[in-house]
PDB file of C-alpha atoms in Angstrom:
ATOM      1  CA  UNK A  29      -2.249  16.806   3.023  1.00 80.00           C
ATOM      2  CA  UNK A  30      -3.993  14.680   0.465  1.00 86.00           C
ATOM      3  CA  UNK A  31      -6.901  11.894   1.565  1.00 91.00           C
ATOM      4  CA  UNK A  32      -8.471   9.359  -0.415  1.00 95.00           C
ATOM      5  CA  UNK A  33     -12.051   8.134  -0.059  1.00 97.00           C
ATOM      6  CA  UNK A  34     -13.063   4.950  -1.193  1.00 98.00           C
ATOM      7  CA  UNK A  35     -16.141   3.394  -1.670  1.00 97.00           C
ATOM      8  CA  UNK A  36     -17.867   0.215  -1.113  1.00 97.00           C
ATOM      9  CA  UNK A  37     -15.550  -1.110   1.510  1.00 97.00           C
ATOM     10  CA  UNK A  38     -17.287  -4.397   0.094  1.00 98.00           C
ATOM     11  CA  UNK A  39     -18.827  -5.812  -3.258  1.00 98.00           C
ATOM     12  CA  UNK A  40     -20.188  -9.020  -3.911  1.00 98.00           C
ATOM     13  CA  UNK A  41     -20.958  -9.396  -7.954  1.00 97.00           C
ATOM     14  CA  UNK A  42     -21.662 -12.607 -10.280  1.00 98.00           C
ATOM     15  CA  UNK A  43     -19.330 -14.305 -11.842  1.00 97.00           C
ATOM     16  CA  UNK A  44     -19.173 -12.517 -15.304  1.00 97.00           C
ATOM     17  CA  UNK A  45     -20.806  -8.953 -14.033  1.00 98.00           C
ATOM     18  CA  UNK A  46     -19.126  -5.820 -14.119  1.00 98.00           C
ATOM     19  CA  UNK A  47     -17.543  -4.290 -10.979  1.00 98.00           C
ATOM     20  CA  UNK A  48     -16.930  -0.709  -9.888  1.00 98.00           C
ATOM     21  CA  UNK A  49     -15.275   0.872  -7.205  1.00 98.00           C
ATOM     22  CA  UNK A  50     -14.318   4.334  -6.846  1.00 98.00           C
ATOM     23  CA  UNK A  51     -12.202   6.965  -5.315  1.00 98.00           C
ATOM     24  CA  UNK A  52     -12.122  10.709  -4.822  1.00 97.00           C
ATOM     25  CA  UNK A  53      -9.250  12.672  -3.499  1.00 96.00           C
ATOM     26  CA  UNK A  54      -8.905  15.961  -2.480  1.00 93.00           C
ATOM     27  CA  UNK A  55      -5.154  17.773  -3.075  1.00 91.00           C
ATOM     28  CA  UNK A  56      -6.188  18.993  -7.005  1.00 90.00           C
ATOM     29  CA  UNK A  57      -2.079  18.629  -7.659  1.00 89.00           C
ATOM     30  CA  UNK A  58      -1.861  14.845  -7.339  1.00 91.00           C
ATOM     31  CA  UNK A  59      -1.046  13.704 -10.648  1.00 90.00           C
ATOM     32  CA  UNK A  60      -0.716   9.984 -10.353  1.00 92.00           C
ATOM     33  CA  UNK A  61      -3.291   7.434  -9.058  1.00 95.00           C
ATOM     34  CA  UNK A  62      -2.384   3.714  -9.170  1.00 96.00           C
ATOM     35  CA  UNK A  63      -4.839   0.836  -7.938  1.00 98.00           C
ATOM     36  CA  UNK A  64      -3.231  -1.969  -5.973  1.00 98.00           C
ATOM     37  CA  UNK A  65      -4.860  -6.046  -5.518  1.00 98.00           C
ATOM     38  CA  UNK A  66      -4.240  -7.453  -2.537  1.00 97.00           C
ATOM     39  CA  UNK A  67      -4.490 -10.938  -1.973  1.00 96.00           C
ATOM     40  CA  UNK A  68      -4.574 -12.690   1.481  1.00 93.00           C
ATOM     41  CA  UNK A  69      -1.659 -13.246   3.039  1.00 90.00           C
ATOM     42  CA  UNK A  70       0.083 -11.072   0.347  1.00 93.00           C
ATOM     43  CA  UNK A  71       1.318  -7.575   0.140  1.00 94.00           C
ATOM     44  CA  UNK A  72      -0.423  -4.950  -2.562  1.00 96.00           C
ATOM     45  CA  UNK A  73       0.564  -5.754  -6.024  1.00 96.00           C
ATOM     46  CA  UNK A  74       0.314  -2.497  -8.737  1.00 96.00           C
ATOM     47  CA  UNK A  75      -2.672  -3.764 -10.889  1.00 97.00           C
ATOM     48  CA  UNK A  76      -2.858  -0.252 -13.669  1.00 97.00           C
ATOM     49  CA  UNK A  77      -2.158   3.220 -12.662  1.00 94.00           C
ATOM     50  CA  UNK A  78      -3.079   6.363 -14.532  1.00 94.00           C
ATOM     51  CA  UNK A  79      -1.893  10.047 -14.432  1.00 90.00           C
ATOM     52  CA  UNK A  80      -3.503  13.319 -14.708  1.00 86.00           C
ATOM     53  CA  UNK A  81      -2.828  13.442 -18.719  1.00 85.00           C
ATOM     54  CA  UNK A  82      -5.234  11.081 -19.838  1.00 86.00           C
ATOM     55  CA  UNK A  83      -8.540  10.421 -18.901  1.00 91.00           C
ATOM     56  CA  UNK A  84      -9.244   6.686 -19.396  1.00 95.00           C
ATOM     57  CA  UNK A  85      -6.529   3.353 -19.478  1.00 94.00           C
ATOM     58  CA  UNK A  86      -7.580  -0.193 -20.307  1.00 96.00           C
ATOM     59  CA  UNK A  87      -5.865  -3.226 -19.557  1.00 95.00           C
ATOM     60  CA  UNK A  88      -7.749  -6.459 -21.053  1.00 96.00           C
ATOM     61  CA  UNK A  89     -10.585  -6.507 -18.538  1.00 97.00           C
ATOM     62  CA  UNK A  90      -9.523  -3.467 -16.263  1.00 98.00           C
ATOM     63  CA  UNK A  91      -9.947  -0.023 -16.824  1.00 98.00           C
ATOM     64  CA  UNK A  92      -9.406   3.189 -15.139  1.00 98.00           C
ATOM     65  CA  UNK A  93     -10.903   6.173 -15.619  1.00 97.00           C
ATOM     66  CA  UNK A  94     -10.263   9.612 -14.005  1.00 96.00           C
ATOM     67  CA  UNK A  95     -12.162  13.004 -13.494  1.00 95.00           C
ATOM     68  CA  UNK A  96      -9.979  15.474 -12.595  1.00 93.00           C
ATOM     69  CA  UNK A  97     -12.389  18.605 -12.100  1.00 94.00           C
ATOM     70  CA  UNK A  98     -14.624  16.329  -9.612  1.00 95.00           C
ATOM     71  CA  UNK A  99     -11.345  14.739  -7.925  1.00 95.00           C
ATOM     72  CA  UNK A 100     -12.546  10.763  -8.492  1.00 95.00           C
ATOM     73  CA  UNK A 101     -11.555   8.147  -9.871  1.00 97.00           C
ATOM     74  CA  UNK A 102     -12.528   4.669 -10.721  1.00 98.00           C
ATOM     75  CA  UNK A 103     -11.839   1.097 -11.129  1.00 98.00           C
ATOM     76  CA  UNK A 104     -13.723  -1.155 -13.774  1.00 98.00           C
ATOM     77  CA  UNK A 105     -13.204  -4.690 -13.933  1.00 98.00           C
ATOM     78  CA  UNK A 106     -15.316  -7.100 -16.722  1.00 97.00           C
ATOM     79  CA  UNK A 107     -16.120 -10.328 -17.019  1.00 98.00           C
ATOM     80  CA  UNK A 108     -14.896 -10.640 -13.443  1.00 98.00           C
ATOM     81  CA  UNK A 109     -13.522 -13.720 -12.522  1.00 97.00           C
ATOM     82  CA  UNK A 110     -13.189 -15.917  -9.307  1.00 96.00           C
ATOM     83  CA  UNK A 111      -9.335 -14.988  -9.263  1.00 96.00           C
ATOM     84  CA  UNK A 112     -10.509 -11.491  -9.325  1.00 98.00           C
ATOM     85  CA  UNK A 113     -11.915 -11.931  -5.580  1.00 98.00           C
ATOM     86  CA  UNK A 114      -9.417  -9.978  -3.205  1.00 98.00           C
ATOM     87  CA  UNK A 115      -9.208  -6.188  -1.548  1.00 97.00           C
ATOM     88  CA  UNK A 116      -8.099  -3.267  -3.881  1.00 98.00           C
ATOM     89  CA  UNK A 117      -6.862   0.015  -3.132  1.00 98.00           C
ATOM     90  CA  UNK A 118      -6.815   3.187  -5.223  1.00 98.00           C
ATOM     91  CA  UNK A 119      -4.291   6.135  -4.393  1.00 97.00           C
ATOM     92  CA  UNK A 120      -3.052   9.498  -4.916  1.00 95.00           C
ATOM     93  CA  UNK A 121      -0.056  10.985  -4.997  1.00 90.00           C
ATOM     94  CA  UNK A 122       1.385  14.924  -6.161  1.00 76.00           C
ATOM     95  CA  UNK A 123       4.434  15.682  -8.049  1.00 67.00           C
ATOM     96  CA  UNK A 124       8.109  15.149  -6.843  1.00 64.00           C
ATOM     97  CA  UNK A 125       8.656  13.694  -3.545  1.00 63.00           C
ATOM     98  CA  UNK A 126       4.967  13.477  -2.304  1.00 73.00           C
ATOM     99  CA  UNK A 127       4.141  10.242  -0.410  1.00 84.00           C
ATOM    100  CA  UNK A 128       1.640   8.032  -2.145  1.00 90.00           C
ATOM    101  CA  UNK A 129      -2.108   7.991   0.044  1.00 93.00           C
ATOM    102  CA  UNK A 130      -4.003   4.770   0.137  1.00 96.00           C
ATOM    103  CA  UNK A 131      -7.886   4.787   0.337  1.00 97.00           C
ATOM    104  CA  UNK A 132      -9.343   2.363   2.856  1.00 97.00           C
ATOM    105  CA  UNK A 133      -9.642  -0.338   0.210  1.00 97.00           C
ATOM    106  CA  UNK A 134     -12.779  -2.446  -0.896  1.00 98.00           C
ATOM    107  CA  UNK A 135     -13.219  -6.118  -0.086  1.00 98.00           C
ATOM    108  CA  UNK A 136     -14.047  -7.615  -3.793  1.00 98.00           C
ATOM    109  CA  UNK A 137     -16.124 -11.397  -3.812  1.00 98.00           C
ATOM    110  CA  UNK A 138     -16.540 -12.896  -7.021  1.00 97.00           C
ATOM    111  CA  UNK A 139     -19.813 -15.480  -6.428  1.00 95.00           C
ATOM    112  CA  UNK A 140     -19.474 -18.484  -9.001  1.00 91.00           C
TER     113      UNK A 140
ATOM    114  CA  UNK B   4      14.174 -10.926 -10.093  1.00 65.00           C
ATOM    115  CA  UNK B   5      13.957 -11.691  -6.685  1.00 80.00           C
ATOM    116  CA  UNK B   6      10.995 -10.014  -4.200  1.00 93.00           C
ATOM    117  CA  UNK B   7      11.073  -7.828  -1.210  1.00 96.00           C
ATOM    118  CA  UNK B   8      11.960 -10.176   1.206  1.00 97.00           C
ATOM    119  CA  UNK B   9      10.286  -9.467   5.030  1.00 98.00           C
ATOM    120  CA  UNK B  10      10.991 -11.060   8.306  1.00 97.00           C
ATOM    121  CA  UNK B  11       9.720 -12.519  10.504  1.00 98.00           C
ATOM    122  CA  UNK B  12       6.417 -13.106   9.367  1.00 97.00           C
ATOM    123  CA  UNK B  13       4.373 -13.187  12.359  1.00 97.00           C
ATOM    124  CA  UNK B  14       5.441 -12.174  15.694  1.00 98.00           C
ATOM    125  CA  UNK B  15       3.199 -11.849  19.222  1.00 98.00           C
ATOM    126  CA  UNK B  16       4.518  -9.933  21.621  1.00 98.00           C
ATOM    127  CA  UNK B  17       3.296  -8.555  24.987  1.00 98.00           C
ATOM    128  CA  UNK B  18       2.729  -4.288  24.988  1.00 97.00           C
ATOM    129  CA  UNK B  19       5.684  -2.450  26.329  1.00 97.00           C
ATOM    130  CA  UNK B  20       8.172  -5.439  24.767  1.00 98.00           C
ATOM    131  CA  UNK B  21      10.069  -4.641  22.212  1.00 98.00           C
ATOM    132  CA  UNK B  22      10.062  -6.079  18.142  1.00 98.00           C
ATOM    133  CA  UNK B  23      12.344  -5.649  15.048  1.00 98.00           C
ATOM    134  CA  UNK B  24      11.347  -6.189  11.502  1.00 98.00           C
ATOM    135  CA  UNK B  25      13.357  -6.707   8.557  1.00 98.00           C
ATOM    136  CA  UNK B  26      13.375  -5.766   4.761  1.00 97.00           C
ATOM    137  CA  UNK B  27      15.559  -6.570   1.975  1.00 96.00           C
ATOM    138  CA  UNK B  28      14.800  -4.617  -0.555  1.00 94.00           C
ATOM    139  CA  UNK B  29      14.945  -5.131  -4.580  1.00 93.00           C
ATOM    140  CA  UNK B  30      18.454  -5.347  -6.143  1.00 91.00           C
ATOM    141  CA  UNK B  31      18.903  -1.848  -7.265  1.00 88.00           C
ATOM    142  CA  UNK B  32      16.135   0.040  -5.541  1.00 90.00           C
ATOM    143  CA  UNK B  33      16.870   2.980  -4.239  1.00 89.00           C
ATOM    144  CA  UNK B  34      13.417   4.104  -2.380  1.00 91.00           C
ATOM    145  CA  UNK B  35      12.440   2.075   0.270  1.00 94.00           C
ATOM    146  CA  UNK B  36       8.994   2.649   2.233  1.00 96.00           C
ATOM    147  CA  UNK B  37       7.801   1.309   5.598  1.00 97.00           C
ATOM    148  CA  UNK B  38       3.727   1.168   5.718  1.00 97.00           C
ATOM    149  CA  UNK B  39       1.396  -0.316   9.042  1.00 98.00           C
ATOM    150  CA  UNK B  40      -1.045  -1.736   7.729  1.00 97.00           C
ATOM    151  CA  UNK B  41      -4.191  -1.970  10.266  1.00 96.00           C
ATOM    152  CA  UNK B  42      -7.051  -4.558   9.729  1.00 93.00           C
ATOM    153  CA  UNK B  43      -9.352  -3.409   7.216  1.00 91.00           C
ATOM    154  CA  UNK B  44      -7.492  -0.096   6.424  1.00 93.00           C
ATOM    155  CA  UNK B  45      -5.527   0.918   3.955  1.00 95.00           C
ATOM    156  CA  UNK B  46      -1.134   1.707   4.874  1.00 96.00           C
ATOM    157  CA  UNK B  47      -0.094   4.440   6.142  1.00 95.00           C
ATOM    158  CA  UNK B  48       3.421   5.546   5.263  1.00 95.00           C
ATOM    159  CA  UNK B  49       5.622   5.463   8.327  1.00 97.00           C
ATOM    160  CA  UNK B  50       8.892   6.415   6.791  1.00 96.00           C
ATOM    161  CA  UNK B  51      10.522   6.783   3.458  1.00 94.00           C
ATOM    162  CA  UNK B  52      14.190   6.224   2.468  1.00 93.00           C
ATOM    163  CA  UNK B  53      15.953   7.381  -0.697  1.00 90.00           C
ATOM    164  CA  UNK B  54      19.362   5.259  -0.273  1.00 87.00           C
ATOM    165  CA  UNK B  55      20.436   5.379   3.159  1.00 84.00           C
ATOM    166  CA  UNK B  56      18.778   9.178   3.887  1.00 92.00           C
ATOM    167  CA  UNK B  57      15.246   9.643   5.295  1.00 93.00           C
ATOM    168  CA  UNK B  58      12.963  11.703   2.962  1.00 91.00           C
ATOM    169  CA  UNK B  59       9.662  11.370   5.119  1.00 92.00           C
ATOM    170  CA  UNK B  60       9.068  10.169   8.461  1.00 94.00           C
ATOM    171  CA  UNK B  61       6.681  12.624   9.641  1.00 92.00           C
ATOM    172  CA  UNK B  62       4.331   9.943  10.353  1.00 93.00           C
ATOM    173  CA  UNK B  63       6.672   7.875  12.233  1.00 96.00           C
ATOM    174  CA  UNK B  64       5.993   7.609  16.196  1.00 95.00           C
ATOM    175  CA  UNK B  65       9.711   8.689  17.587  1.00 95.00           C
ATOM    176  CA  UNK B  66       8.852   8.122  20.722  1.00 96.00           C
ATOM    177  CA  UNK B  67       8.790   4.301  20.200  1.00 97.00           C
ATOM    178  CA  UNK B  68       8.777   3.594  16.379  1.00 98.00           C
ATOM    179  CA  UNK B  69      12.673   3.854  14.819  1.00 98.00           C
ATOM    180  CA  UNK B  70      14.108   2.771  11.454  1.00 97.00           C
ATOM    181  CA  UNK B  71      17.214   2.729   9.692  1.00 96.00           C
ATOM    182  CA  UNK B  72      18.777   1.775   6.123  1.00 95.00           C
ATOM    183  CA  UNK B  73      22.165   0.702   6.457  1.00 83.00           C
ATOM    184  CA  UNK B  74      24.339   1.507   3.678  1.00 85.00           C
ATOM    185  CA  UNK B  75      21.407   1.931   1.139  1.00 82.00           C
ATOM    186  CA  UNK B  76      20.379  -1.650   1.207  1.00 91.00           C
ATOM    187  CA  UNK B  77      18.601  -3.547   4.287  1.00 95.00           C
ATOM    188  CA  UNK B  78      16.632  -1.940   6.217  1.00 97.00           C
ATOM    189  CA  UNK B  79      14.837  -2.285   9.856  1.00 97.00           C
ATOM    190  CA  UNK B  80      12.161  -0.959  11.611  1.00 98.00           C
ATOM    191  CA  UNK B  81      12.100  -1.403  15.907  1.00 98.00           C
ATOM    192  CA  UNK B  82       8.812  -0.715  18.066  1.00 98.00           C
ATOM    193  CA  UNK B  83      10.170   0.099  21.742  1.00 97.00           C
ATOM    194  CA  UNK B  84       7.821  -0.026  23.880  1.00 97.00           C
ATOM    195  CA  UNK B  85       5.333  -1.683  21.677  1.00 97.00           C
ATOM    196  CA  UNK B  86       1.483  -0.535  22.712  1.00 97.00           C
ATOM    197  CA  UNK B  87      -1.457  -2.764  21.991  1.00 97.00           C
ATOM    198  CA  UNK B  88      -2.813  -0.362  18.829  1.00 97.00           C
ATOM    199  CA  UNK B  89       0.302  -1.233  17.352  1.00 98.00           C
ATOM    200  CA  UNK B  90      -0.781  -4.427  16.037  1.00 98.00           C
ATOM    201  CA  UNK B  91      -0.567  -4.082  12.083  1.00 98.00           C
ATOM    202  CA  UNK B  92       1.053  -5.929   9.237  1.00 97.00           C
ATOM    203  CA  UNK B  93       4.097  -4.303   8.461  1.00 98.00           C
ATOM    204  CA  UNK B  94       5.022  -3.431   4.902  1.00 98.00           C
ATOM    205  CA  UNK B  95       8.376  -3.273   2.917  1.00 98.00           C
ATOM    206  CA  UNK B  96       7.803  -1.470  -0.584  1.00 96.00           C
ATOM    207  CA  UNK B  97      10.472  -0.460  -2.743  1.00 94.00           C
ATOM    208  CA  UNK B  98      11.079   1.732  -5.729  1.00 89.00           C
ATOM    209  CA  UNK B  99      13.387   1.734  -8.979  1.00 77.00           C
ATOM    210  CA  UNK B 100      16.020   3.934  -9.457  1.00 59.00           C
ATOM    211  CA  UNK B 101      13.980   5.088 -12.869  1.00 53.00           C
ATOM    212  CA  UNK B 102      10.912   6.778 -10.794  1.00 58.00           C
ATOM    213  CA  UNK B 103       8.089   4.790 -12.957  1.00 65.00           C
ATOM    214  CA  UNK B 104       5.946   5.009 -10.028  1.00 81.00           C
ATOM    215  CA  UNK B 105       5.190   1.542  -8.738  1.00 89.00           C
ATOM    216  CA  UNK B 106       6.055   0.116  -5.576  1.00 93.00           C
ATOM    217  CA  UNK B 107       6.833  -3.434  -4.845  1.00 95.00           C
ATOM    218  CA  UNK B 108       5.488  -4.777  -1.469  1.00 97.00           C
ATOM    219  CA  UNK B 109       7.019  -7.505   0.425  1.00 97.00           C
ATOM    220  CA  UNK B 110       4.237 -10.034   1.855  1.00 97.00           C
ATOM    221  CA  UNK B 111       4.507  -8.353   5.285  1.00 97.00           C
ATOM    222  CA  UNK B 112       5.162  -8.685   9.393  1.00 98.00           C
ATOM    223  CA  UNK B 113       1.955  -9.402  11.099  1.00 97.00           C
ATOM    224  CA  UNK B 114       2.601  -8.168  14.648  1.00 98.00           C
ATOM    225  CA  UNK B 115       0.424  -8.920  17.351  1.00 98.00           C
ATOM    226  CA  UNK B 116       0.621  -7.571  20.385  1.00 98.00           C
ATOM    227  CA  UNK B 117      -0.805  -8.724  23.886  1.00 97.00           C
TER     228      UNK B 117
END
């Protein structure tokens, strides 16, 4: 079955820096890979997603950007933000019925 | 719209009791999902509905773990006996009829057990 890797499990960046995290998985037929914010308290909320067509999606300050051939993926966020503070998840999931696979998730702090 | 609505929020319980959480999904959704969600991990599907019929539940524990979907809507998932690695947040998520992919968590059961 498919498993996602995710790495840092924690990242502490500036107010205003760039952050990355990133993913790889390893079934080559998952073809969609969303990234999920999850706030304290809260359950994950669907912050962009991509699928195997395209290569790159941008959202204001978030981006994704996907290799298939290597099996990663990644999440960019700019000019981050104190609000941006919170633990994000990448998965991967194959055609049809195949059950979406979380990654361990990465403990974001924003320092002001 | 409303939310995925969870209950109870937080429960403690002593191992080899027994718990029952509760989901209501979106209006309209017809996949529901039950994740655990352990401390610093990511969830782990337990079991997956499409209406009231189970597509996946090959990671659910039988022995002790059970969930049902009554008439497509609700839904509830029962520990008996619960163990003390049970301890997790418990997830709702639900789907759209129109498969666009995203799930919609509820805020979660934090279960504790003793």
């Amino acid at each position: 079955g498919e498993n996602v890797e995710q790495h840092p499990s924690t990242l502490s960046v500036q107010e205003g820096d760039s952050a990355v995290i990133k993913c790889t998985y390893s079934d080559s037929a998952s073809n969609y890979f969303p990234w999920y914010k999850q706030e304290l308290g809260k359950g994950p909320q669907l912050i962009i997603d991509i699928r195997s067509n395209v290569g790159e999606k941008k959202d204001q300050r978030i981006a994704v950007t996907l290799n298939k051939t290597a099996k990663h993926f990644s999440l960019h966020i700019t000019e981050t933000q104190p609000e941006d503070s919170a633990v994000y998840f990448c998965a991967a999931k194959g055609q049809g019925a195949q059950k979406l696979v979380f990654g361990q998730g990465t403990r974001l702090t924003i320092n002001p | 719209e409303a939310g995925v609505a969870q209950s109870p929020r937080y429960k403690i319980i002593e191992k080899r009791q027994s718990v029952a959480f509760w989901c209501n999904p979106i209006s309209g959704h017809a996949t529901l999902y039950w994740y655990q969600q352990i401390l610093g991990q990511g969830p782990k599907l337990l079991i997956q509905f499409q209406n009231n019929g189970v597509v996946d539940d090959s990671q659910l524990p039988k022995d002790r773990f059970s969930a049902e979907r009554l008439k497509g809507v609700d839904s509830t998932l029962k520990i008996q006996p619960a163990k003390l690695e049970d301890s997790a947040v418990y997830l709702c998520a639900t789907q759209g009829a129109v498969v666009t992919g995203e799930l919609f968590f509820g805020e979660g059961s934090r279960l504790t057990v003793l």
